Coordinates of C-alpha atoms in Angstrom, one line a residue:
X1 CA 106.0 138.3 68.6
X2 CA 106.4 134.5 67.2
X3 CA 107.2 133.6 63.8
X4 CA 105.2 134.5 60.9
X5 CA 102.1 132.6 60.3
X6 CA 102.5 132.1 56.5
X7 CA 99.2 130.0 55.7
X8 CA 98.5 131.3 52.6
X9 CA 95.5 133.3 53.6
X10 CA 93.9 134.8 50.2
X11 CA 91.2 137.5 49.9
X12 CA 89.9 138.2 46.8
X13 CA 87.5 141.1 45.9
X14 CA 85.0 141.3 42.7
X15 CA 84.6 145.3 42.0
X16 CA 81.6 143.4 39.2
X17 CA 79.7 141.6 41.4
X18 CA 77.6 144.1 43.5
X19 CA 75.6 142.2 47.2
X20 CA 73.4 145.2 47.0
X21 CA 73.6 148.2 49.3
X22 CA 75.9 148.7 52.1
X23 CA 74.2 149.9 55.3
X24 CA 76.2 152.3 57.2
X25 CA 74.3 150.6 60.2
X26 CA 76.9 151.9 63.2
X27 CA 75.7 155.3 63.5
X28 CA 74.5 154.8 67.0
X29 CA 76.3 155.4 70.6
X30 CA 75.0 156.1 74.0
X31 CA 75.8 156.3 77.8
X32 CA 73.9 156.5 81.3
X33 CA 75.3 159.6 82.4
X34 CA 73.1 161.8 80.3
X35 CA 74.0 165.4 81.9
X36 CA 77.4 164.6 80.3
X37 CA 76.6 165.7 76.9
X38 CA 76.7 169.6 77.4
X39 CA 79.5 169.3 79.3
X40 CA 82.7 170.8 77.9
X41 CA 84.0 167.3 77.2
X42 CA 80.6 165.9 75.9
X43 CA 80.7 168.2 73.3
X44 CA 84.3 167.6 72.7
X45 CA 83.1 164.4 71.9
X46 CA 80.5 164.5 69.6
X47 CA 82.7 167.5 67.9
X48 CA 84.8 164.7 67.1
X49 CA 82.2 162.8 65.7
X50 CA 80.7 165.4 63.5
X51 CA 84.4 166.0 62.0
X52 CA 84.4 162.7 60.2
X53 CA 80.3 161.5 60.3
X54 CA 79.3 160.5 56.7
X55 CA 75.6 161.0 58.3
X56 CA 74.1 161.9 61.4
X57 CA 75.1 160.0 64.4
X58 CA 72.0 159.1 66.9
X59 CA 73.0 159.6 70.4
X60 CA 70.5 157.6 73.0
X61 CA 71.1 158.4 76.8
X62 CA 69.4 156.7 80.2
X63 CA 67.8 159.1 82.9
X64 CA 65.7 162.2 80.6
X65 CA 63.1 162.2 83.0
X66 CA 64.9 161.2 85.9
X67 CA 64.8 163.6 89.4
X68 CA 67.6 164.9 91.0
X69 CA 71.0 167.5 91.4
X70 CA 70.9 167.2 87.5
X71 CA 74.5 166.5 88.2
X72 CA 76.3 163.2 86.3
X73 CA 78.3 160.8 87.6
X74 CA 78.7 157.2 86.9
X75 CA 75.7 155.3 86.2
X76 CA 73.3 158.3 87.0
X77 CA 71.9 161.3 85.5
X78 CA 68.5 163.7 86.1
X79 CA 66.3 166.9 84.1
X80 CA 63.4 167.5 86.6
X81 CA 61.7 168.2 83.9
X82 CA 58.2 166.6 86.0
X83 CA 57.6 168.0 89.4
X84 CA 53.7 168.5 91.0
X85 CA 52.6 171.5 92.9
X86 CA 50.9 171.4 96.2
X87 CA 47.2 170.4 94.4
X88 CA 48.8 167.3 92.7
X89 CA 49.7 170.0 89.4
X90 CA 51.9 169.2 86.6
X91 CA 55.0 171.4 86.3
X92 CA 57.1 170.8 83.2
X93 CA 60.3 172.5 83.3
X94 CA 62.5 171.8 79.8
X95 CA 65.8 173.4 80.4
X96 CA 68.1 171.0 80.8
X97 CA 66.5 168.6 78.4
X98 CA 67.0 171.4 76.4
X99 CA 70.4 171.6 77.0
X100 CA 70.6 168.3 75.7
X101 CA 68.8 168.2 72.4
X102 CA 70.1 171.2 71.8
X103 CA 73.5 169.9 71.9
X104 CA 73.4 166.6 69.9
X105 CA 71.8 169.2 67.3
X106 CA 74.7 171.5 67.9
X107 CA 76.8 168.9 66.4
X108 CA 74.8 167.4 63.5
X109 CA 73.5 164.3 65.8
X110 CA 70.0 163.4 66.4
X111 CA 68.2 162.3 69.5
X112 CA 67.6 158.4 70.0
X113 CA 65.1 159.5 73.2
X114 CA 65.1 157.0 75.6
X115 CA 62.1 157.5 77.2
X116 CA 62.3 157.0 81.4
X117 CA 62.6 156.6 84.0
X118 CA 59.8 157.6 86.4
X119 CA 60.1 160.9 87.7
X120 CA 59.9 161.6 91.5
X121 CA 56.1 162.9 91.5
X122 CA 54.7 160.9 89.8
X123 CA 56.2 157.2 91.0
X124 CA 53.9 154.7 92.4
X125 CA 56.7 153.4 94.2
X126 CA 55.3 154.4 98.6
X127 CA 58.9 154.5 100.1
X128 CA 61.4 156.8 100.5
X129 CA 61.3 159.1 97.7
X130 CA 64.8 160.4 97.4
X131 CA 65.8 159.8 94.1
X132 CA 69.8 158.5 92.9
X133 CA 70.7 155.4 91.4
X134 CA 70.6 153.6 94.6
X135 CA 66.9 154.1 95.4
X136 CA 63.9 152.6 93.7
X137 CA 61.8 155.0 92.9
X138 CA 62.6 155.6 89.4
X139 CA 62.1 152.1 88.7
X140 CA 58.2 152.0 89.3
X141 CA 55.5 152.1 87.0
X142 CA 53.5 155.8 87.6
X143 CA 50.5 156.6 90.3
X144 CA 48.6 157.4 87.4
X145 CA 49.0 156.8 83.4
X146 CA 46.7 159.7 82.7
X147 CA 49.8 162.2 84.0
X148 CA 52.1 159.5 82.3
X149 CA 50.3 160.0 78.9
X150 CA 50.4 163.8 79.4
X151 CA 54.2 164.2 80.5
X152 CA 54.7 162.5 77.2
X153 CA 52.9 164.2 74.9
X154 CA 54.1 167.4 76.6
X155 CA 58.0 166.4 75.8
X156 CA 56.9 165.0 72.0
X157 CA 54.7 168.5 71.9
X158 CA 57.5 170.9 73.3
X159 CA 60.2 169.0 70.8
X160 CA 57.8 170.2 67.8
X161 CA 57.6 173.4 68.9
X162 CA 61.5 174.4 69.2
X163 CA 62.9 172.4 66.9
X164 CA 60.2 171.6 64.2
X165 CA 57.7 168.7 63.0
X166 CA 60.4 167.7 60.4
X167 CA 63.0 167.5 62.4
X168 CA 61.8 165.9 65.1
X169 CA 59.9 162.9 62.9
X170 CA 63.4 162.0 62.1
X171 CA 64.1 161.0 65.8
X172 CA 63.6 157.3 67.6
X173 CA 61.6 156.9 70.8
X174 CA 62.0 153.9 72.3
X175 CA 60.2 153.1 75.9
X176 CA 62.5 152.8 79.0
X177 CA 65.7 150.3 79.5
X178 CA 65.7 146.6 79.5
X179 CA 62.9 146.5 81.8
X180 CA 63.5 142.6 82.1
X181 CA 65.3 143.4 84.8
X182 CA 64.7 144.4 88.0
X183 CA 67.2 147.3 88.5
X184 CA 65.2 149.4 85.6
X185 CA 62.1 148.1 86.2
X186 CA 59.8 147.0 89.3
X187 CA 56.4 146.6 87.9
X188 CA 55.4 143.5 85.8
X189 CA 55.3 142.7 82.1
X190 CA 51.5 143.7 82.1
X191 CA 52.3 146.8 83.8
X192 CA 55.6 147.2 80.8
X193 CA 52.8 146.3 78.3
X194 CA 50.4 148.9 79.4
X195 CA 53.0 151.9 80.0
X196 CA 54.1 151.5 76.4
X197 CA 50.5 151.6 75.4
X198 CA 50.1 155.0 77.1
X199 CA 53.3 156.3 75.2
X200 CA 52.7 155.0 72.0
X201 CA 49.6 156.7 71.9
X202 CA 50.7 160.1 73.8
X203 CA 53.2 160.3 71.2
X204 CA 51.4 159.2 68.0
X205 CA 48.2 161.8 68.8
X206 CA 50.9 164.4 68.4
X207 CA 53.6 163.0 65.8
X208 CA 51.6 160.2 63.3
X209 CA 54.6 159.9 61.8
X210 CA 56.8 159.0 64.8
X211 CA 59.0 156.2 65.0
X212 CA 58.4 154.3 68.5
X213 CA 59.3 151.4 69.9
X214 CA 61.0 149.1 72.0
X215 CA 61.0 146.9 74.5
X216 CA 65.1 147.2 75.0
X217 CA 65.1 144.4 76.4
X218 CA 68.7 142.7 78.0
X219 CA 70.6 140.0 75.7
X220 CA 67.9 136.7 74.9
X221 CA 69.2 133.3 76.1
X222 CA 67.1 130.5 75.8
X223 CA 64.5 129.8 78.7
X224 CA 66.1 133.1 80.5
X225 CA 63.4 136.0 81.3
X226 CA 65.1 138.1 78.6
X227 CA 63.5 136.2 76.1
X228 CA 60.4 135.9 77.1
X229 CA 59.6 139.2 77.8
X230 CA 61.0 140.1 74.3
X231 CA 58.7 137.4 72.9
X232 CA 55.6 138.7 75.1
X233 CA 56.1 141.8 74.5
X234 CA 56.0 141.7 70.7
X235 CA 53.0 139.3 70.8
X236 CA 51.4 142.1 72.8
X237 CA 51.8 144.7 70.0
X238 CA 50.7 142.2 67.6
X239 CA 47.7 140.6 69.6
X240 CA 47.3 142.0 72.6
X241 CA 44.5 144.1 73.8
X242 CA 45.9 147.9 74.0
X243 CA 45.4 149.0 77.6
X244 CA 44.5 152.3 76.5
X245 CA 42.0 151.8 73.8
X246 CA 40.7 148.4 74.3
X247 CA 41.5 147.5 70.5
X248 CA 43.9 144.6 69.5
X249 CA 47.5 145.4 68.9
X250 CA 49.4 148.5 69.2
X251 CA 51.7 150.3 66.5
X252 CA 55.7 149.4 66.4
X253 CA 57.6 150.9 64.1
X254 CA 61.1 149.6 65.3
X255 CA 62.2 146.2 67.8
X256 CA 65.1 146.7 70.2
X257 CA 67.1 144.7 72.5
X258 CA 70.7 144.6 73.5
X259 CA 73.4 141.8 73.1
X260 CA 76.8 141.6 75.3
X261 CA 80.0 139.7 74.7
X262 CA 80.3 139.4 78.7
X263 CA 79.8 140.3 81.9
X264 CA 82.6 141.2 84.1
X265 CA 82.0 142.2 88.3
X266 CA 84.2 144.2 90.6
X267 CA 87.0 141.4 91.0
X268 CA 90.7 143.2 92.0
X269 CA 91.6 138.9 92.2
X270 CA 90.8 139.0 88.6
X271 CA 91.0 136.0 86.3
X272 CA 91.6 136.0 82.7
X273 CA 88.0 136.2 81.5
X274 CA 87.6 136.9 77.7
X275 CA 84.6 138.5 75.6
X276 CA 82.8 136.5 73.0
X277 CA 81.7 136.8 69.5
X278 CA 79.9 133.6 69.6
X279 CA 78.3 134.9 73.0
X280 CA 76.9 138.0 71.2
X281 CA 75.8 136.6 67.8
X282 CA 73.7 133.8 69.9
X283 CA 71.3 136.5 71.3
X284 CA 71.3 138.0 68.1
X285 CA 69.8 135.0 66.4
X286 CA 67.9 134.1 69.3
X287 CA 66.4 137.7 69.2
X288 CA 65.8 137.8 65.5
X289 CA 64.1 134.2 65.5
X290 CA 61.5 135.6 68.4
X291 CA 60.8 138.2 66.0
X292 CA 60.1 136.0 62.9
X293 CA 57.8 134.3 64.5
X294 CA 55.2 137.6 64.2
X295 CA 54.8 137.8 60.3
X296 CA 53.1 141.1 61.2
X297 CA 56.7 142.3 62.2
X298 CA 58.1 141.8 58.8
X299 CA 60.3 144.5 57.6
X300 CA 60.3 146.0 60.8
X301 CA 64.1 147.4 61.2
X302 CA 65.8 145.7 64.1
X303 CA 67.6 148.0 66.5
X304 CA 70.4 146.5 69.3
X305 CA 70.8 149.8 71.3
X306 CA 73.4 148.1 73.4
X307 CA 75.8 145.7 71.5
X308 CA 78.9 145.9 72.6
X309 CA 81.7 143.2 74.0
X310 CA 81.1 143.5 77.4
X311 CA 78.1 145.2 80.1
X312 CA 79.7 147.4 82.1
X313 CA 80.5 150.6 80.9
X314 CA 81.7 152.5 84.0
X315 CA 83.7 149.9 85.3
X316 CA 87.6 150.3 84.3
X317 CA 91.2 148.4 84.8
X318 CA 91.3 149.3 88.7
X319 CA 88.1 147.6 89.4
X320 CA 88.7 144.7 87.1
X321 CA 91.7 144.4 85.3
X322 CA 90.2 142.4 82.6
X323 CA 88.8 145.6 81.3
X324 CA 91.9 146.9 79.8
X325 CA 91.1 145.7 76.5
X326 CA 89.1 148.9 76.2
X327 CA 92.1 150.9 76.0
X328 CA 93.8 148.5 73.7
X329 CA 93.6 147.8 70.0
X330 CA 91.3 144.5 70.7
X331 CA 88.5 146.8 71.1
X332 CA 88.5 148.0 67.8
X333 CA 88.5 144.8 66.4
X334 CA 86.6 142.8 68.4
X335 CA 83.5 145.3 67.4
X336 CA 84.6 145.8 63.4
X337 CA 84.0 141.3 63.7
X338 CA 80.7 141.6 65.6
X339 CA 79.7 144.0 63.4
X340 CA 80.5 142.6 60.0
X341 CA 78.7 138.9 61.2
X342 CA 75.8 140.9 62.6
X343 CA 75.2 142.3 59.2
X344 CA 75.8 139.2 57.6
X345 CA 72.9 137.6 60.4
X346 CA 70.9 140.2 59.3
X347 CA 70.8 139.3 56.1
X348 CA 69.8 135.8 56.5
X349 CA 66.7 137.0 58.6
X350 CA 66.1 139.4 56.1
X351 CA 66.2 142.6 58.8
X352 CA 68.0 145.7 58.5
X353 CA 69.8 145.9 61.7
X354 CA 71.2 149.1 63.3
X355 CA 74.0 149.0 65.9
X356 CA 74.9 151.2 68.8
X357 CA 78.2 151.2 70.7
X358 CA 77.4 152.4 74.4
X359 CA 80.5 154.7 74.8
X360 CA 81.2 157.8 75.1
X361 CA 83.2 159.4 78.1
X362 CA 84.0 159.7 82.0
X363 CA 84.7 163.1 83.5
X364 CA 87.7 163.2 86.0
X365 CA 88.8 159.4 85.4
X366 CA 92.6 158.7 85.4
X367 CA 94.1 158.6 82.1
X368 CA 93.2 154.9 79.9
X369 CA 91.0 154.0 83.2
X370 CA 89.8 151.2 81.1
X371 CA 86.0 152.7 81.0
X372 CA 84.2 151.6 77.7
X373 CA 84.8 155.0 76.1
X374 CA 85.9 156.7 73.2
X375 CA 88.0 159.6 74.8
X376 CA 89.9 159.4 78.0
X377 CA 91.0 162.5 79.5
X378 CA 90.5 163.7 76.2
X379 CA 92.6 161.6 74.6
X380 CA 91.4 159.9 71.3
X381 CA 91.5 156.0 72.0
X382 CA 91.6 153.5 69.5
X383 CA 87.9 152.7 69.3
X384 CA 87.5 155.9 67.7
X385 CA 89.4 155.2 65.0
X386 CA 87.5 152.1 64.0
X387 CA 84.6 154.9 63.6
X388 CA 87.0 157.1 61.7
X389 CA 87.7 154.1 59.5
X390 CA 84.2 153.3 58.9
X391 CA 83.3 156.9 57.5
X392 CA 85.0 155.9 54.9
X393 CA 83.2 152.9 53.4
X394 CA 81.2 153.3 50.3
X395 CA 77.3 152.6 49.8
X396 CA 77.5 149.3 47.3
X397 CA 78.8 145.9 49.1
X398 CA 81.4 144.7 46.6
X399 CA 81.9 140.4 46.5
X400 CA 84.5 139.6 48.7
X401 CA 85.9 136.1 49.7
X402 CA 88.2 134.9 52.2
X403 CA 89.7 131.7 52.6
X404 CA 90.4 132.3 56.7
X405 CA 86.6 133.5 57.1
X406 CA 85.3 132.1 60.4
X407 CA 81.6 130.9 61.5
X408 CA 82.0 131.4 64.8
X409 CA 78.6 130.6 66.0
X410 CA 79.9 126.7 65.1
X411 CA 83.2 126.9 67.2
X412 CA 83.3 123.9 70.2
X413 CA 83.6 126.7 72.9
X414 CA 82.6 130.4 73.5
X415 CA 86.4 132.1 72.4
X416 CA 87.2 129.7 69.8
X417 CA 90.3 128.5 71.9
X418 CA 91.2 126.1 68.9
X419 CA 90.9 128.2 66.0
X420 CA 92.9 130.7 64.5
X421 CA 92.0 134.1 63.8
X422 CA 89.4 135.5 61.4
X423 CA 90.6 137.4 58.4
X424 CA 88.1 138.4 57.0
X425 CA 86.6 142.0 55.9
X426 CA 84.3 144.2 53.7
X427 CA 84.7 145.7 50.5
X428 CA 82.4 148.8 49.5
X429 CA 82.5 151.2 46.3
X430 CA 81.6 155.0 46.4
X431 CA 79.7 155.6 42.8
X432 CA 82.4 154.4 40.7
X433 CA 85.3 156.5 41.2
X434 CA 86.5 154.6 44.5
X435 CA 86.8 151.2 46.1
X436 CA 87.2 151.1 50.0
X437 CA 88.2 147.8 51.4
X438 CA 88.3 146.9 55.1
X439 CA 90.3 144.2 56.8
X440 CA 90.5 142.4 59.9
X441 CA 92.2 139.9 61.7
X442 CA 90.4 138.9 65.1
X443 CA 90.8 136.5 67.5
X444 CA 89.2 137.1 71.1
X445 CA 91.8 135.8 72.9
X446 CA 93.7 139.2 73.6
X447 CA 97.1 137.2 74.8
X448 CA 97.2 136.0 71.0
X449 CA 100.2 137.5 68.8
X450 CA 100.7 136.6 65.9
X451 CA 101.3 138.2 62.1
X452 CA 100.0 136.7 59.1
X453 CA 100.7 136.9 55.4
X454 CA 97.9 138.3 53.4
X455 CA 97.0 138.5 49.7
X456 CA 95.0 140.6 48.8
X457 CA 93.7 140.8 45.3
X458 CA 90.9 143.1 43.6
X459 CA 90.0 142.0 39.8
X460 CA 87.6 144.2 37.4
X461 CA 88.4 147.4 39.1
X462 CA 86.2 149.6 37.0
X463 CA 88.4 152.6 36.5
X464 CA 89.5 154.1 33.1
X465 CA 92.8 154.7 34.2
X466 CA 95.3 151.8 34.9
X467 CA 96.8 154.5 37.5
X468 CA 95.2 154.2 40.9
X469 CA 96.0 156.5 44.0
X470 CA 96.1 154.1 47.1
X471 CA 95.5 154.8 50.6
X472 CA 96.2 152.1 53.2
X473 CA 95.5 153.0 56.8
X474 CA 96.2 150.8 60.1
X475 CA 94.6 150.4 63.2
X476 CA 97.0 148.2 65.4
X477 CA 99.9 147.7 68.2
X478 CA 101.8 150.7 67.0
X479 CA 99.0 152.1 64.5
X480 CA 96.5 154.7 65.5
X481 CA 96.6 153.9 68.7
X482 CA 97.8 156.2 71.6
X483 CA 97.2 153.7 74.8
X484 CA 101.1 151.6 72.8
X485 CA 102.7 155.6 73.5
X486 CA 100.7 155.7 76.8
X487 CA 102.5 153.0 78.0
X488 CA 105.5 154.0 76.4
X489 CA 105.5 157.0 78.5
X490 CA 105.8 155.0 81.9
X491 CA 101.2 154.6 82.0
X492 CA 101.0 158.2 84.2
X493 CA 97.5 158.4 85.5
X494 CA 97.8 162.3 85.0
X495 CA 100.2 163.2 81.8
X496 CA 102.2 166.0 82.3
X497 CA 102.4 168.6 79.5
X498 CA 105.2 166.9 77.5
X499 CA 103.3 163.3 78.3
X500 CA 100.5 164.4 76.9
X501 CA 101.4 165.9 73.8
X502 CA 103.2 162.9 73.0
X503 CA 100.2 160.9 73.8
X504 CA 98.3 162.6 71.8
X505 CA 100.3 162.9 68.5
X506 CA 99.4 159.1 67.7
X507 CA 95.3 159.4 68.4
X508 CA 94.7 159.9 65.2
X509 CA 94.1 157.7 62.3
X510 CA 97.3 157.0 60.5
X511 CA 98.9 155.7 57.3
X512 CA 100.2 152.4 57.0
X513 CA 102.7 153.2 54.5
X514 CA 102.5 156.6 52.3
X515 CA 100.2 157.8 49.6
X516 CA 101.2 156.0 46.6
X517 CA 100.3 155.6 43.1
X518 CA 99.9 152.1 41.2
X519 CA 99.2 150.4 38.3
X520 CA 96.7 148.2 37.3
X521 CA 97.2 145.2 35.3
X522 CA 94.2 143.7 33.3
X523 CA 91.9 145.7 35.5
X524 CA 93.2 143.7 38.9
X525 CA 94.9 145.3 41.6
X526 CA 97.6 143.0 44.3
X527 CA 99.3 143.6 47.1
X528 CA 100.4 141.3 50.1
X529 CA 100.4 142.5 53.7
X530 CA 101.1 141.6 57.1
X531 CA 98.4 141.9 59.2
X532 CA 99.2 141.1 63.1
X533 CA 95.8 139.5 65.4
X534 CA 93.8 142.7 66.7
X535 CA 94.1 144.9 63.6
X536 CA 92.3 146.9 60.9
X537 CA 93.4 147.7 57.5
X538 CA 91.8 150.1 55.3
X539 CA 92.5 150.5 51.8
X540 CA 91.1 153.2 49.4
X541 CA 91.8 152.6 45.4
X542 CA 90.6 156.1 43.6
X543 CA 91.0 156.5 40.2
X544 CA 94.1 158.9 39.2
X545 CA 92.2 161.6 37.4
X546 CA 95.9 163.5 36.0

């Protein structure tokens, strides 16, 4: 650890000056592997999240229509919930999708249905037909968009009928995954264009009230095909003729399209490759500008059902070693910057913007494989405390100020190799009994190590009392964070019994310093920190009612 950086950094929060409401925007995850979720540890998952969930989480997953074993592994999953008898029939069977709504219900979630890919009857694709992750059929537009139209409605239909109209108009359906690319999607833009048509309609005569959209498109660079077919497709729904009914335009309720720090391949020879905030915010803008250009799309909320720091979510430490970050408390705040700047990009643009973190977890992996996850083997890793922290925050945006606030979109390079960290944060209140502040200090360089000296200061806290109960909780190194005891105990791929319960004792989201009571003078509250790089404080003022 080298010396203490003590640079005078200052944060000062006004409990007067509202910025409006405060989005709780991160209630979002997802994963490929979608026969996971009623799976013993799927559901120890989402149990987890339903313990601490200010609202309903929205859980998206790849493959629901997908053929196969209905067996999940990495990167694959299946329902058969299409399948044609010997006259060229529709057979629907529902169980397993079943299984999986009924789940995410199970523990107060709510379906984000990703809507693909093509099921093994009714691909146009003329090759071999066996269907897994390394075949192509699944990635072809259907033989006929009649059947298409009908599967659809059928699934939108069925949904109605077991779990309710007003229920299920509280769920997003969004058309197939980032179909800019050709592992999820063979046909052409036209052929993108006229499937979502088809659905759009299929699920509207049903649900009016639906909320559909897409395209999910992959991160937009300039002059890169991700762009344009974000751009194409939305000038399709705006002024396109609709493939289905020959009028101009069809309905979108929500835009999606992901954004990724990096990209990492299979590379045991590994170099030091780092993710980046600038990276991610640069598709964001990009994506949001491509949008404002339709003023027909105005208001429209902006969904990124993929934003995360890196694109590979079952790759781990042994295929890349770069990937240990996961594990690591550089994770957690790596995503609580992206997130706070997205908001703050958001706001500029004048989009509400929701956020989903594509985790969730492997069976059978070795303990901390490295996986972007929230559990491993179990085990709560950091990332899920950032979650846990964020539960807390209030629904008013309180004026905060910080004096070592980055713009990272204007650094020289991707990493910001030059700069210090960010410190920088939110600060929320909870009606007006309570005032949550969280705060970070980020850099993405992960081999950075360094403390700094905070002040933090709060004026015109409005509480009667001058006695406030404060909370401070600690996401870092040796906070909340059982990967530091992991490695303590000698990294075992398989804990024993006494491993493992050690392990597990620090998953949890613990207290920086006990529960203490203060006093307030002239309505201001003070307190200086340390605050090392790759950490989270969270600080929660409630008024002393004794």
């Amino acid at each position: 650890m080298s010396d203490l950086k003590r640079r005078n950094v200052k944060i000062l929060i006004d409990a007067s000056k509202w910025q409006g409401d405060f989005l709780h925007n991160w209630n979002y995850i997802g994963y490929d592997e979608i026969n996971y979720t009623y799976t013993p540890e799927g559901e120890e998952v989402l149990e987890k999240f339903m313990d601490f969930a200010e609202k309903p989480y929205y859980v998206r997953a790849h493959h629901l229509l997908c053929t196969g074993n209905c067996h999940g592994f990495y990167k694959w999953g299946s329902t058969n919930v299409y399948t044609e008898d010997e006259k060229g029939n529709p057979v629907y069977s529902w169980k397993v999708i079943d299984s999986i709504f009924d789940t995410y219900l199970k523990y107060n979630c709510k379906p984000f249905v990703e809507i693909g890919f093509m099921p093994q009857d009714l691909t146009s694709y003329g090759g071999d037909n066996y269907f897994e992750y390394r075949q192509d059929g699944w990635r072809y537009p259907p033989k006929d968009y009649q059947k298409w139209y009908d599967l659809v409605y059928s699934l939108v239909k069925h949904c109605i009928e077991r779990y309710g109209i007003e229920e299920v108009k509280t769920w997003y359906w969004e058309l197939w995954n980032e179909p800019d690319i050709e592992y999820y999607w063979k046909g052409s833009l036209e052929d993108f264009c006229k499937l979502y048509d088809y659905t759009e309609s299929a699920i509207r005569s049903i649900l009016p009230d639906a909320k559909v959209g897409g395209p999910a498109t992959t991160g937009p660079f300039r002059g890169r095909r991700s762009s344009e077919w974000l751009d194409q497709f939305l000038n399709h729904c705006v002024n396109g003729t609709n493939y289905l009914t020959g009028s101009r335009g069809t309905r979108i309720d929500f835009i999606s399209f992901h954004a990724k720090g990096a990209g990492y391949n299979f590379d045991i020879q590994y170099k030091k490759q780092l993710p980046s905030i600038k990276r991610l915010l640069s598709q964001v803008r990009l994506g949001l500008e491509i949008i404002d250009k339709y003023p027909a799309l105005k208001g429209l909320e902006c969904i990124l059902s993929e934003v995360d720091p890196d694109g590979w979510a079952a790759g781990g430490r042994f295929d890349n070693p770069n990937l240990n970050f996961r594990n690591t408390e550089y994770y957690p705040s790596y995503v609580v910057t992206a997130f706070t700047k997205l908001a703050e990009l958001a706001e500029k643009h004048n989009r509400e913007l929701k956020l989903l973190t594509w985790a969730f977890m492997f069976r059978g992996e070795r303990c901390f494989e490295g996986t972007r996850t929230f559990v491993t083997q179990g085990i709560d890793k950091p990332i899920l405390n950032l979650f846990r922290m964020f539960s807390f925050l209030g629904d008013k945006k309180l004026y905060l100020e910080s004096s070592q606030k980055k713009n990272q979109l204007d650094f020289t390079d991707d990493c910001g190799v030059r700069e210090e960290p960010e410190i920088y944060g939110v600060a929320t209140m909870s009606g007006s009994r309570s005032i949550e502040i969280m705060i970070y200090c980020h850099h993405d360089d992960w081999d950075i190590k360094d403390e700094y000296e905070v002040e933090l200061e709060v004026v015109n806290v409005p509480f009667d009392s001058s006695k406030v109960q404060l909370r401070h909780y600690r996401l870092d190194r040796e906070h909340s964070n059982a990967y530091t005891e992991w490695v303590r105990q000698g990294r075992p791929d398989y804990p024993t019994e006494g491993q493992r319960r050690a392990i597990k004792a620090r998953e949890g989201l613990e207290l920086y310093e006990p529960i203490s009571e203060v006093l307030l003078f002239n309505k201001t509250f003070k307190k200086n920190i340390i605050l090392p790089t790759h950490s989270v404080s969270l600080f929660i003022l409630s008024e002393n009612k004794k």
